[in-house]
Amino acid sequence: MAGATASSVRSKDELVSILRKIDMINPVIRLMLEFEARTGLRYVDASQIKWADVMINGVYRESFTLVMSKSYNKRLSNGMSEANARQASLKTIHLNDEMVALLDDLKEFTGGLTVLFESTHHHAKGGKAITINYVNRKLKEVAIELGLPYQLSTHSMRKSFSMFVLEAGGQIHDLQRLLCHSSLAVTDHYVRGLLDNSRQLTDSISFSV
């Protein structure tokens, strides 16, 4: 929904400010958004992850894999077999120390439930994550409070992940793999806005009359 117009944050410091504001509203939403920003997952995929996916024998797995649903469906629609589409759409999430710390924090809220980011609202159905509409509504409130000059949504976390990867020296082909895009052309189109230097170029045209 918001992916076409959502923007990345402008810096990690700005992301931290956003997450801190969200944390005061709902810590589970903050943890979900942080998880997305660290992994590049879309809401549709992050919202389906279960505790059983990230834990085994009472401890965290070193990594786990999941099928990226949009990538999988796109490959199916392009005629790929189910088995090949599934294999090509697998993404591995590595649980480093910061990810484990995030999950430890999350355990305090949803550790006894099924889904990582399960809604704890008394009207919510069991086994269902906090809805994307609710998350985006809260992000819009925070964007207004912080005076952000762009649209902020859950998809902003995926775009921010992409920007962080590129800033860390990652290449387009690295990002294609991390985002599970079907081609380099898709990734190139996706990140074109992140790499747009037109503002820098036009700002360089400075003179006074």
Short mmCIF file of C-alpha atoms in Angstrom, two decimals:
data_model
loop_
_atom_site.label_atom_id
_atom_site.label_comp_id
_atom_site.label_asym_id
_atom_site.label_seq_id
_atom_site.Cartn_x
_atom_site.Cartn_y
_atom_site.Cartn_z
CA MET A 1 0.00 0.00 0.00
CA ALA A 2 2.49 2.61 1.16
CA GLY A 3 5.48 1.13 -0.62
CA ALA A 4 5.06 3.29 -3.74
CA THR A 5 5.33 6.60 -1.88
CA ALA A 6 7.02 5.79 1.42
CA SER A 7 10.49 7.23 1.92
CA SER A 8 13.50 6.00 3.82
CA VAL A 9 14.61 7.86 6.91
CA ARG A 10 17.42 10.34 6.31
CA SER A 11 19.83 8.94 8.89
CA LYS A 12 20.21 6.33 11.62
CA ASP A 13 19.83 9.09 14.21
CA GLU A 14 16.48 10.02 12.70
CA LEU A 15 15.42 6.36 12.77
CA VAL A 16 16.31 6.17 16.47
CA SER A 17 14.22 9.28 17.17
CA ILE A 18 11.25 7.74 15.36
CA LEU A 19 11.59 4.43 17.17
CA ARG A 20 11.81 6.13 20.56
CA LYS A 21 8.59 8.02 19.88
CA ILE A 22 6.88 4.82 18.75
CA ASP A 23 8.15 2.99 21.83
CA MET A 24 6.22 5.41 24.03
CA ILE A 25 3.05 4.50 22.12
CA ASN A 26 3.52 0.74 21.81
CA PRO A 27 6.81 -1.12 22.46
CA VAL A 28 5.78 -4.08 20.27
CA ILE A 29 5.36 -1.77 17.27
CA ARG A 30 8.78 -0.28 17.95
CA LEU A 31 10.34 -3.72 18.04
CA MET A 32 8.57 -4.74 14.83
CA LEU A 33 9.80 -1.66 13.00
CA GLU A 34 13.31 -2.11 14.32
CA PHE A 35 13.22 -5.75 13.18
CA GLU A 36 12.16 -4.63 9.69
CA ALA A 37 14.87 -1.95 9.55
CA ARG A 38 17.52 -4.51 10.51
CA THR A 39 16.37 -7.20 8.06
CA GLY A 40 14.70 -5.43 5.13
CA LEU A 41 11.55 -7.49 5.59
CA ARG A 42 8.18 -6.21 4.48
CA TYR A 43 5.40 -6.04 7.05
CA VAL A 44 3.61 -8.91 5.30
CA ASP A 45 6.54 -11.22 6.03
CA ALA A 46 7.63 -9.92 9.43
CA SER A 47 4.07 -10.19 10.71
CA GLN A 48 3.97 -13.94 10.00
CA ILE A 49 7.12 -14.95 11.90
CA LYS A 50 6.47 -17.23 14.86
CA TRP A 51 8.52 -17.81 17.98
CA ALA A 52 9.00 -21.39 16.76
CA ASP A 53 10.78 -19.98 13.70
CA VAL A 54 13.45 -18.20 15.74
CA MET A 55 13.89 -20.65 18.62
CA ILE A 56 14.81 -24.32 18.98
CA ASN A 57 15.33 -26.35 22.15
CA GLY A 58 14.69 -23.27 24.25
CA VAL A 59 17.45 -21.18 22.63
CA TYR A 60 17.67 -18.85 19.66
CA ARG A 61 18.64 -20.28 16.30
CA GLU A 62 21.77 -18.79 14.75
CA SER A 63 19.65 -18.06 11.67
CA PHE A 64 16.32 -18.95 10.13
CA THR A 65 14.81 -18.80 6.66
CA LEU A 66 11.46 -17.70 5.35
CA VAL A 67 9.80 -17.33 1.98
CA MET A 68 9.35 -13.72 0.90
CA SER A 69 5.69 -13.75 -0.08
CA LYS A 70 5.66 -10.95 -2.66
CA SER A 71 8.75 -12.30 -4.40
CA TYR A 72 7.27 -15.81 -4.37
CA ASN A 73 3.95 -14.70 -5.85
CA LYS A 74 5.69 -12.57 -8.49
CA ARG A 75 7.79 -15.51 -9.63
CA LEU A 76 4.71 -17.76 -9.77
CA SER A 77 2.88 -15.20 -11.91
CA ASN A 78 5.89 -15.15 -14.25
CA GLY A 79 5.51 -18.89 -14.83
CA MET A 80 8.10 -20.30 -12.46
CA SER A 81 7.26 -23.62 -10.80
CA GLU A 82 6.21 -23.57 -7.15
CA ALA A 83 9.37 -25.36 -6.03
CA ASN A 84 11.69 -23.05 -7.95
CA ALA A 85 9.77 -19.93 -6.95
CA ARG A 86 9.95 -20.95 -3.32
CA GLN A 87 13.69 -21.66 -3.49
CA ALA A 88 14.41 -18.37 -5.26
CA SER A 89 12.36 -16.43 -2.70
CA LEU A 90 14.04 -17.80 0.42
CA LYS A 91 15.66 -15.24 2.70
CA THR A 92 17.99 -16.10 5.56
CA ILE A 93 17.86 -13.95 8.69
CA HIS A 94 20.98 -14.13 10.85
CA LEU A 95 20.49 -13.50 14.54
CA ASN A 96 23.44 -11.42 15.71
CA ASP A 97 23.79 -10.05 19.24
CA GLU A 98 21.65 -6.98 18.56
CA MET A 99 18.90 -9.08 17.01
CA VAL A 100 18.97 -11.43 20.01
CA ALA A 101 18.71 -8.43 22.35
CA LEU A 102 15.70 -7.24 20.34
CA LEU A 103 14.02 -10.63 20.66
CA ASP A 104 14.78 -10.73 24.38
CA ASP A 105 12.97 -7.39 24.75
CA LEU A 106 10.08 -8.70 22.67
CA LYS A 107 9.77 -11.81 24.84
CA GLU A 108 8.54 -9.66 27.71
CA PHE A 109 5.47 -8.74 25.67
CA THR A 110 4.70 -11.68 23.36
CA GLY A 111 6.98 -14.50 24.51
CA GLY A 112 4.04 -16.61 25.64
CA LEU A 113 2.17 -16.11 22.38
CA THR A 114 2.50 -17.65 18.91
CA VAL A 115 3.54 -14.81 16.60
CA LEU A 116 6.49 -12.53 17.30
CA PHE A 117 4.59 -9.30 16.86
CA GLU A 118 1.21 -10.55 18.02
CA SER A 119 -1.37 -8.01 19.05
CA THR A 120 -2.09 -8.05 22.77
CA HIS A 121 -5.23 -5.95 22.43
CA HIS A 122 -8.14 -7.61 24.21
CA HIS A 123 -10.26 -7.53 21.02
CA ALA A 124 -7.50 -9.01 18.83
CA LYS A 125 -7.73 -12.55 17.47
CA GLY A 126 -5.10 -14.92 18.83
CA GLY A 127 -2.15 -15.61 16.57
CA LYS A 128 -2.54 -12.36 14.61
CA ALA A 129 0.06 -9.60 14.43
CA ILE A 130 -0.65 -5.94 15.06
CA THR A 131 -2.33 -4.67 11.89
CA ILE A 132 -0.47 -2.65 9.29
CA ASN A 133 -3.17 0.02 9.35
CA TYR A 134 -2.65 0.58 13.06
CA VAL A 135 1.13 0.69 12.69
CA ASN A 136 0.97 3.16 9.80
CA ARG A 137 -1.50 5.33 11.70
CA LYS A 138 0.93 5.61 14.61
CA LEU A 139 3.83 6.30 12.25
CA LYS A 140 1.86 9.13 10.68
CA GLU A 141 1.29 10.63 14.14
CA VAL A 142 5.01 10.46 14.87
CA ALA A 143 5.90 11.95 11.48
CA ILE A 144 3.67 14.93 12.25
CA GLU A 145 5.10 15.29 15.76
CA LEU A 146 8.69 15.23 14.45
CA GLY A 147 7.88 17.40 11.44
CA LEU A 148 9.24 14.91 8.93
CA PRO A 149 9.07 16.18 5.31
CA TYR A 150 8.19 12.80 3.82
CA GLN A 151 5.68 9.96 4.09
CA LEU A 152 6.56 7.53 6.85
CA SER A 153 5.13 4.01 6.82
CA THR A 154 6.16 0.45 7.58
CA HIS A 155 7.73 0.27 4.11
CA SER A 156 10.04 3.10 5.14
CA MET A 157 11.90 0.53 7.23
CA ARG A 158 12.64 -1.63 4.17
CA LYS A 159 13.82 1.40 2.22
CA SER A 160 15.94 2.52 5.17
CA PHE A 161 17.52 -0.94 5.34
CA SER A 162 18.40 -0.58 1.66
CA MET A 163 19.97 2.81 2.25
CA PHE A 164 22.01 1.51 5.19
CA VAL A 165 23.30 -1.40 3.10
CA LEU A 166 24.43 0.95 0.33
CA GLU A 167 26.00 3.37 2.81
CA ALA A 168 27.94 0.46 4.31
CA GLY A 169 29.48 -0.27 0.92
CA GLY A 170 27.02 -2.86 -0.32
CA GLN A 171 26.54 -3.16 -4.06
CA ILE A 172 23.33 -3.39 -6.08
CA HIS A 173 23.75 -7.16 -6.51
CA ASP A 174 24.12 -7.53 -2.72
CA LEU A 175 20.90 -5.62 -2.22
CA GLN A 176 19.10 -7.68 -4.86
CA ARG A 177 19.92 -10.81 -2.88
CA LEU A 178 19.03 -9.27 0.49
CA LEU A 179 15.70 -7.95 -0.78
CA CYS A 180 14.96 -11.13 -2.78
CA HIS A 181 14.24 -9.15 -5.93
CA SER A 182 13.80 -11.10 -9.15
CA SER A 183 16.34 -9.05 -11.12
CA LEU A 184 18.95 -6.32 -10.85
CA ALA A 185 16.64 -4.07 -12.87
CA VAL A 186 14.00 -4.31 -10.15
CA THR A 187 16.53 -3.44 -7.46
CA ASP A 188 17.97 -0.60 -9.53
CA HIS A 189 14.51 0.91 -9.93
CA TYR A 190 13.77 0.38 -6.23
CA VAL A 191 16.84 2.23 -4.97
CA ARG A 192 17.00 4.94 -7.63
CA GLY A 193 15.33 7.40 -5.30
CA LEU A 194 17.74 6.57 -2.50
CA LEU A 195 20.70 7.39 -4.74
CA ASP A 196 19.13 10.45 -6.36
CA ASN A 197 21.71 13.24 -6.29
CA SER A 198 19.56 15.82 -8.07
CA ARG A 199 19.06 17.78 -4.84
CA GLN A 200 22.82 17.96 -4.33
CA LEU A 201 23.36 19.04 -7.92
CA THR A 202 20.69 21.73 -7.90
CA ASP A 203 21.87 23.04 -4.52
CA SER A 204 25.30 23.52 -6.07
CA ILE A 205 23.81 26.12 -8.44
CA SER A 206 24.10 28.95 -5.95
CA PHE A 207 24.26 32.66 -6.77
CA SER A 208 22.75 35.92 -5.62
CA VAL A 209 21.52 38.94 -7.55
#
